[in-house]
Tab-separated table of C-alpha atoms and ligand atoms in Angstrom:
chain	number	residue	atom	x	y	z
A	1	SER	CA	142.281	64.383	100.472
A	2	ALA	CA	141.737	63.643	104.135
A	3	GLY	CA	144.401	64.745	106.511
A	4	ARG	CA	145.646	67.734	104.590
A	5	HIS	CA	145.708	70.632	106.917
A	6	ALA	CA	149.110	72.075	106.343
A	7	GLU	CA	147.703	75.595	106.590
A	8	GLU	CA	146.833	75.342	110.257
A	9	SER	CA	148.973	72.733	111.868
A	10	SER	CA	151.997	71.771	109.827
A	11	PRO	CA	155.557	72.905	110.344
A	12	GLU	CA	156.840	76.105	108.871
A	13	GLY	CA	157.279	75.957	105.129
A	14	THR	CA	155.028	73.054	104.261
A	15	ALA	CA	151.835	75.073	103.708
A	16	ASP	CA	152.831	75.921	100.128
A	17	LEU	CA	152.892	72.212	99.358
A	18	ALA	CA	149.479	71.506	100.902
A	19	ASP	CA	147.896	70.740	97.540
A	20	ALA	CA	150.899	69.007	96.028
A	21	THR	CA	151.762	65.348	95.744
A	22	VAL	CA	155.381	64.926	96.752
A	23	LEU	CA	157.896	62.157	96.083
A	24	VAL	CA	160.990	61.769	98.229
A	25	THR	CA	163.511	59.409	96.637
A	26	GLY	CA	165.827	57.962	99.258
A	27	GLY	CA	163.109	58.889	101.743
A	28	ALA	CA	164.075	56.067	104.091
A	29	GLY	CA	167.557	57.540	104.542
A	30	PHE	CA	168.909	59.964	107.128
A	31	ILE	CA	167.841	63.260	105.545
A	32	GLY	CA	164.820	61.855	103.685
A	33	ARG	CA	163.236	60.493	106.830
A	34	GLN	CA	163.421	63.887	108.543
A	35	LEU	CA	161.938	65.545	105.465
A	36	VAL	CA	159.055	63.058	105.266
A	37	GLN	CA	158.337	63.474	108.979
A	38	THR	CA	158.121	67.230	108.436
A	39	LEU	CA	155.866	66.943	105.380
A	40	SER	CA	153.429	64.470	106.921
A	41	PRO	CA	150.577	64.483	107.538
A	42	GLY	CA	149.915	67.883	105.942
A	43	VAL	CA	151.353	67.048	102.530
A	44	GLU	CA	150.612	63.918	100.532
A	45	THR	CA	154.006	62.251	100.432
A	46	ARG	CA	155.404	59.058	98.998
A	47	VAL	CA	158.823	57.505	99.250
A	48	LEU	CA	160.853	55.533	96.713
A	49	ASP	CA	163.750	53.729	98.345
A	50	SER	CA	165.734	50.636	97.412
A	51	GLY	CA	166.918	49.916	100.936
A	52	THR	CA	165.750	46.499	101.983
A	53	SER	CA	165.872	46.658	105.746
A	54	ASP	CA	163.959	49.004	107.997
A	55	ARG	CA	162.429	50.833	105.097
A	56	ARG	CA	159.333	51.812	107.058
A	57	ALA	CA	161.092	52.552	110.327
A	58	GLY	CA	160.550	56.098	111.501
A	59	LEU	CA	158.258	56.949	108.590
A	60	PRO	CA	154.682	58.081	109.255
A	61	ASP	CA	151.931	55.475	108.760
A	62	GLU	CA	150.219	57.555	106.097
A	63	THR	CA	153.323	57.709	103.884
A	64	ALA	CA	153.267	55.360	100.886
A	65	VAL	CA	156.625	53.615	100.792
A	66	LEU	CA	157.554	52.025	97.485
A	67	GLU	CA	160.485	49.654	97.362
A	68	GLY	CA	162.281	50.372	94.158
A	69	ASP	CA	165.321	51.719	92.402
A	70	VAL	CA	165.661	55.116	90.750
A	71	THR	CA	167.643	53.464	87.956
A	72	ASN	CA	164.780	51.066	87.218
A	73	PRO	CA	162.421	52.772	84.724
A	74	ALA	CA	159.323	50.885	85.858
A	75	ASP	CA	159.950	51.644	89.543
A	76	LEU	CA	160.549	55.294	88.777
A	77	ALA	CA	157.476	55.613	86.549
A	78	ALA	CA	155.252	54.137	89.269
A	79	ALA	CA	156.729	56.400	91.934
A	80	MET	CA	156.482	59.575	89.866
A	81	ALA	CA	152.966	59.118	88.519
A	82	GLY	CA	150.940	62.204	89.454
A	83	VAL	CA	153.748	63.822	91.413
A	84	ASP	CA	154.160	67.638	91.486
A	85	VAL	CA	157.400	67.942	93.433
A	86	VAL	CA	160.319	65.515	93.712
A	87	PHE	CA	162.972	65.719	96.376
A	88	HIS	CA	165.663	63.528	94.861
A	89	LEU	CA	167.819	62.293	97.719
A	90	ALA	CA	168.474	58.672	96.710
A	91	ALA	CA	172.178	58.095	96.251
A	92	TYR	CA	175.295	56.218	97.146
A	93	SER	CA	175.820	58.723	99.914
A	94	SER	CA	179.292	57.990	101.200
A	95	VAL	CA	182.643	58.599	99.561
A	96	PRO	CA	184.102	55.189	100.553
A	97	ALA	CA	181.060	53.401	99.110
A	98	THR	CA	181.574	55.125	95.762
A	99	LEU	CA	185.273	54.208	95.812
A	100	ASP	CA	184.228	50.576	96.303
A	101	HIS	CA	181.628	50.791	93.513
A	102	PRO	CA	182.733	53.435	91.007
A	103	THR	CA	180.546	52.183	88.158
A	104	ARG	CA	177.343	51.309	89.984
A	105	SER	CA	177.522	54.473	92.122
A	106	LEU	CA	177.859	56.635	89.018
A	107	ASP	CA	174.841	54.859	87.633
A	108	VAL	CA	172.769	55.726	90.704
A	109	ASN	CA	174.145	59.182	91.513
A	110	ALA	CA	174.426	60.573	87.990
A	111	VAL	CA	172.238	58.504	85.658
A	112	GLY	CA	169.600	58.035	88.367
A	113	THR	CA	169.322	61.814	88.701
A	114	ALA	CA	169.038	62.243	84.934
A	115	ALA	CA	166.258	59.639	84.945
A	116	VAL	CA	164.307	61.535	87.616
A	117	LEU	CA	164.700	64.832	85.739
A	118	ASP	CA	163.719	63.155	82.504
A	119	ARG	CA	160.560	61.682	83.972
A	120	ALA	CA	159.661	65.178	85.231
A	121	ARG	CA	159.495	66.394	81.603
A	122	THR	CA	156.297	64.531	80.924
A	123	GLN	CA	154.428	65.649	84.010
A	124	ASP	CA	155.299	69.198	84.921
A	125	ALA	CA	157.068	68.305	88.130
A	126	ARG	CA	159.565	70.444	89.957
A	127	VAL	CA	162.761	68.667	91.055
A	128	VAL	CA	165.053	69.451	93.980
A	129	VAL	CA	168.309	67.504	93.661
A	130	ALA	CA	170.635	66.671	96.565
A	131	SER	CA	174.098	67.761	95.502
A	132	SER	CA	177.088	68.083	97.795
A	133	ALA	CA	179.982	70.282	98.840
A	134	ALA	CA	182.061	67.416	97.414
A	135	VAL	CA	181.591	69.005	93.978
A	136	TYR	CA	184.099	71.689	94.988
A	137	GLY	CA	186.921	69.285	95.851
A	138	ARG	CA	189.704	71.221	97.550
A	139	PRO	CA	188.511	74.813	97.345
A	140	ALA	CA	191.007	77.588	96.717
A	141	GLU	CA	189.348	79.715	99.368
A	142	THR	CA	186.622	79.584	101.976
A	143	PRO	CA	183.808	80.395	102.388
A	144	ILE	CA	183.050	78.759	99.030
A	145	PRO	CA	180.684	80.609	96.696
A	146	GLU	CA	178.526	78.602	94.296
A	147	ASP	CA	180.500	79.860	91.305
A	148	ALA	CA	183.808	78.499	92.626
A	149	PRO	CA	185.545	75.963	90.365
A	150	LEU	CA	184.081	72.466	90.582
A	151	ARG	CA	186.915	69.984	90.942
A	152	PRO	CA	185.563	66.862	92.633
A	153	ARG	CA	188.158	64.393	93.890
A	154	SER	CA	186.147	61.210	94.472
A	155	PRO	CA	183.742	59.085	92.448
A	156	TYR	CA	181.131	60.456	94.844
A	157	GLY	CA	181.969	64.054	93.925
A	158	VAL	CA	182.100	63.313	90.203
A	159	GLY	CA	178.669	61.660	90.292
A	160	LYS	CA	177.255	64.590	92.266
A	161	LEU	CA	178.794	67.053	89.816
A	162	ALA	CA	176.962	65.369	86.946
A	163	ALA	CA	173.711	65.337	88.957
A	164	ASP	CA	174.155	68.987	89.927
A	165	ARG	CA	174.854	70.104	86.377
A	166	TYR	CA	171.977	68.118	84.894
A	167	ALA	CA	169.651	69.695	87.440
A	168	ARG	CA	170.858	73.146	86.437
A	169	ARG	CA	170.563	72.512	82.702
A	170	TYR	CA	167.209	70.731	82.516
A	171	GLU	CA	165.288	73.993	82.491
A	172	ASP	CA	167.196	75.198	79.418
A	173	TRP	CA	167.127	71.884	77.661
A	174	TYR	CA	163.607	70.725	78.455
A	175	ASP	CA	161.754	73.318	80.561
A	176	VAL	CA	161.979	71.249	83.719
A	177	PRO	CA	162.209	73.505	86.782
A	178	ALA	CA	164.992	72.109	88.936
A	179	VAL	CA	167.569	73.251	91.466
A	180	ALA	CA	170.563	71.590	93.118
A	181	LEU	CA	171.274	71.957	96.817
A	182	ARG	CA	174.909	71.475	97.804
A	183	PHE	CA	174.764	70.125	101.337
A	184	PHE	CA	177.811	70.593	103.530
A	185	ASN	CA	178.384	68.278	106.545
A	186	VAL	CA	174.891	67.311	107.623
A	187	TYR	CA	174.399	65.866	111.109
A	188	GLY	CA	171.480	64.943	113.313
A	189	PRO	CA	169.461	62.057	114.690
A	190	GLY	CA	169.926	58.828	112.792
A	191	HIS	CA	173.159	59.849	111.117
A	192	ARG	CA	175.862	57.191	111.218
A	193	ASN	CA	178.643	58.412	108.907
A	194	GLY	CA	181.112	61.187	109.248
A	195	VAL	CA	183.372	62.625	111.886
A	196	LEU	CA	180.671	64.076	114.133
A	197	ALA	CA	178.610	60.870	114.376
A	198	THR	CA	181.780	58.832	114.870
A	199	PHE	CA	183.060	61.090	117.657
A	200	LEU	CA	179.698	61.027	119.435
A	201	SER	CA	179.318	57.278	119.373
A	202	ARG	CA	182.909	56.732	120.518
A	203	ALA	CA	182.498	59.244	123.329
A	204	ARG	CA	179.332	57.491	124.435
A	205	GLN	CA	181.205	54.197	124.611
A	206	GLY	CA	184.141	55.766	126.419
A	207	ASP	CA	186.469	55.150	123.458
A	208	PRO	CA	189.081	57.763	122.561
A	209	LEU	CA	188.324	60.201	119.736
A	210	VAL	CA	190.809	59.788	116.890
A	211	ILE	CA	191.832	62.888	114.952
A	212	HIS	CA	193.584	62.376	111.615
A	213	GLY	CA	196.447	64.841	111.434
A	214	ASP	CA	196.584	67.855	113.735
A	215	GLY	CA	192.844	68.525	113.692
A	216	SER	CA	193.156	71.915	112.043
A	217	GLN	CA	190.871	70.786	109.187
A	218	THR	CA	187.662	72.796	109.178
A	219	ARG	CA	184.124	71.730	108.383
A	220	ASP	CA	180.736	73.404	108.103
A	221	PHE	CA	178.338	71.270	110.158
A	222	VAL	CA	174.687	71.878	109.363
A	223	HIS	CA	171.841	70.289	111.326
A	224	VAL	CA	169.373	68.133	109.414
A	225	ASP	CA	166.446	70.293	110.632
A	226	ASP	CA	168.026	73.221	108.810
A	227	VAL	CA	168.600	71.059	105.731
A	228	VAL	CA	164.902	70.175	105.718
A	229	ARG	CA	164.050	73.872	105.846
A	230	ALA	CA	166.377	74.467	102.876
A	231	LEU	CA	164.714	71.651	100.915
A	232	LEU	CA	161.274	73.182	101.540
A	233	ALA	CA	162.533	76.626	100.551
A	234	ALA	CA	163.938	75.152	97.331
A	235	ALA	CA	160.578	73.572	96.530
A	236	ARG	CA	158.753	76.883	96.759
A	237	THR	CA	161.266	79.205	95.112
A	238	ASP	CA	160.761	80.466	91.584
A	239	ALA	CA	164.483	80.111	90.931
A	240	THR	CA	165.376	77.317	88.561
A	241	GLY	CA	168.601	76.206	86.961
A	242	GLU	CA	170.515	77.219	90.068
A	243	ALA	CA	172.682	75.587	92.706
A	244	PHE	CA	172.609	76.691	96.337
A	245	ASN	CA	174.993	75.936	99.171
A	246	VAL	CA	173.313	74.576	102.276
A	247	GLY	CA	175.553	75.170	105.263
A	248	THR	CA	175.862	77.484	108.205
A	249	GLY	CA	178.749	79.636	106.991
A	250	GLU	CA	180.486	78.843	110.304
A	251	THR	CA	183.691	76.841	110.425
A	252	THR	CA	184.621	74.384	113.124
A	253	THR	CA	188.007	72.696	113.327
A	254	VAL	CA	188.021	68.970	113.936
A	255	ARG	CA	189.980	69.697	117.117
A	256	GLU	CA	187.257	72.060	118.304
A	257	LEU	CA	184.603	69.464	117.439
A	258	ALA	CA	186.471	66.902	119.541
A	259	ARG	CA	186.486	69.335	122.466
A	260	LEU	CA	182.735	69.999	122.121
A	261	VAL	CA	182.016	66.271	122.019
A	262	GLN	CA	184.305	65.650	125.013
A	263	GLU	CA	182.248	68.128	126.992
A	264	THR	CA	179.060	66.159	126.367
A	265	VAL	CA	180.242	63.153	128.351
A	266	PRO	CA	180.762	63.350	132.096
A	267	GLY	CA	184.426	62.830	132.853
A	268	GLY	CA	185.371	63.403	129.197
A	269	VAL	CA	187.236	61.031	126.884
A	270	ASP	CA	190.763	60.925	125.496
A	271	VAL	CA	191.663	62.466	122.171
A	272	LEU	CA	194.347	60.752	120.075
A	273	HIS	CA	196.054	61.843	116.895
A	274	ASP	CA	196.628	59.536	113.932
A	275	ASP	CA	198.303	60.029	110.543
A	276	PRO	CA	196.647	62.572	108.266
A	277	ARG	CA	194.489	61.053	105.540
A	278	PRO	CA	196.053	61.816	102.159
A	279	ALA	CA	192.783	62.598	100.394
A	280	ASP	CA	191.393	64.734	103.212
A	281	ILE	CA	190.002	68.134	102.275
A	282	GLU	CA	191.592	70.783	104.488
A	283	HIS	CA	188.945	73.438	104.634
A	284	SER	CA	185.262	73.482	103.861
A	285	CYS	CA	182.761	76.209	104.594
A	286	ALA	CA	179.714	77.403	102.700
A	287	ASP	CA	179.265	80.916	101.433
A	288	VAL	CA	175.624	81.195	102.453
A	289	ARG	CA	174.728	84.513	100.830
A	290	LYS	CA	173.073	83.165	97.693
A	291	ALA	CA	170.773	80.833	99.622
A	292	ARG	CA	169.905	83.658	101.992
A	293	GLU	CA	169.184	86.141	99.207
A	294	GLN	CA	167.417	83.887	96.714
A	295	LEU	CA	165.865	81.153	98.861
A	296	GLY	CA	165.375	83.124	102.055
A	297	PHE	CA	167.154	80.256	103.790
A	298	GLU	CA	169.447	80.664	106.733
A	299	ALA	CA	170.602	77.890	109.083
A	300	GLU	CA	169.325	78.475	112.608
A	301	LEU	CA	170.903	75.805	114.769
A	302	GLU	CA	174.357	76.428	116.148
A	303	LEU	CA	176.628	73.429	116.486
A	304	GLU	CA	176.659	73.529	120.303
A	305	GLU	CA	172.879	73.450	120.406
A	306	GLY	CA	172.554	70.814	117.697
A	307	LEU	CA	175.064	68.615	119.506
A	308	GLN	CA	173.242	69.036	122.789
A	309	ARG	CA	169.955	68.015	121.123
A	310	LEU	CA	171.659	64.905	119.780
A	311	VAL	CA	173.022	64.010	123.179
A	312	ASP	CA	169.637	64.575	124.844
A	313	GLY	CA	167.519	63.157	122.034
A	314	PRO	CA	165.903	59.742	121.826
A	315	ASP	CA	167.382	58.629	118.491
A	316	SER	CA	171.054	59.415	118.667
B	401	NAD	P1	171.401	58.002	103.211
B	401	NAD	O1	172.373	57.028	102.672
B	401	NAD	O2	171.035	57.947	104.646
B	401	NAD	O3	170.044	57.914	102.365
B	401	NAD	C1	170.034	57.616	101.000
B	401	NAD	C2	168.850	56.704	100.745
B	401	NAD	O4	168.802	56.435	99.334
B	401	NAD	C3	168.941	55.348	101.462
B	401	NAD	O5	167.766	55.104	102.199
B	401	NAD	C4	169.111	54.347	100.338
B	401	NAD	O6	168.462	53.102	100.595
B	401	NAD	C5	168.466	55.074	99.174
B	401	NAD	N1	168.984	54.644	97.874
B	401	NAD	C6	170.278	54.410	97.528
B	401	NAD	N2	170.368	54.033	96.259
B	401	NAD	C7	169.101	54.020	95.771
B	401	NAD	C8	168.546	53.708	94.513
B	401	NAD	N3	169.322	53.299	93.494
B	401	NAD	N4	167.196	53.809	94.357
B	401	NAD	C9	166.411	54.189	95.397
B	401	NAD	N5	166.887	54.488	96.603
B	401	NAD	C10	168.218	54.406	96.798
B	401	NAD	O7	171.968	59.445	102.821
B	401	NAD	P2	171.598	60.885	103.422
B	401	NAD	O8	172.684	61.266	104.358
B	401	NAD	O9	170.199	60.913	103.860
B	401	NAD	O10	171.781	61.788	102.128
B	401	NAD	C11	170.681	62.140	101.289
B	401	NAD	C12	171.229	62.827	100.047
B	401	NAD	O11	171.976	63.977	100.425
B	401	NAD	C13	172.160	61.945	99.228
B	401	NAD	O12	171.960	62.233	97.865
B	401	NAD	C14	173.529	62.414	99.668
B	401	NAD	O13	174.509	62.171	98.682
B	401	NAD	C15	173.286	63.894	99.884
B	401	NAD	N6	174.236	64.520	100.803
B	401	NAD	C16	174.281	64.136	102.120
B	401	NAD	C17	175.203	64.756	102.974
B	401	NAD	C18	175.304	64.379	104.427
B	401	NAD	O14	176.147	64.955	105.131
B	401	NAD	N7	174.474	63.466	104.940
B	401	NAD	C19	176.082	65.735	102.484
B	401	NAD	C20	176.008	66.087	101.137
B	401	NAD	C21	175.073	65.493	100.315
């Protein structure tokens, strides 16, 4: 159809999808929006999202945006009609939200994923499922390989574990090609949750940064542009029934993050320490070898550079 010229002009990695029709569930969210912006206009893309406000904001004009719920069979059937590739990102995406809504969030995060995979059976679609480092819980060692024990600690992690495992089994059960991507701490423009976004917005307002505990906790912060590249790599790989970590393989302590954020504001801001959070995971870092070897994916943006882009960028 008109406007498909991924071969010549579209960002790296989208050319393989030039003839595909793509659905992004949760496409109005933080990661989904970046993905849709990368796919359009070269790839015919539609979005299914239940969010009621701002659903169109930041999405290209040519993207069809359907308001609907992945757990509603009619909404899902309409969204998936004729689709070749599904990026399934719709979810209760924060741990506290799943603690507030343990039943409904399981319905969306686990059953919703099963529904997407199930729909793919009847139409030969490939499915890329957003999983999470939360499936590992408190890892025995870092960096965490994909075959580490999965011991989620929150309703969020349990729902993602079910989604992740369904994605990996659907090929065996029903011949549906699917993979799960276990995102680590994603950051970038438009992100509002998490320690990095919180630090940045507090620093901008001149409020002190609050570290829970001594700040020796480590995280693997991966920029959303890299996550989009991983999603595209997962759509074109032949691998199915697999899970891949999506991180940088670099660890940053929360204390170090606070220092980096302090440096972005002239004059700096104070850093305070508060009580440790009992459920906090001490260390998190992706073993990135499998994604590198089997997807050809490697994160490119270092935290310093990604942070600087956020500070300089228009939507931060
Ligand atoms: P987000 O909350 O910004 O986006 C999720 C989108 O899904 C929202 O627009 C929301 O309206 C939509 N949605 C929620 N429930 C829905 C439903 N029932 N039907 C249709 N749409 C629904 O989250 P995000 O940060 O963009 O994350 C995208 C995916 O990646 C999620 O599955 C999340 O769990 C996963 N993930 C994110 C991170 C991270 O650091 N951001 C880390 C690990 C995994």
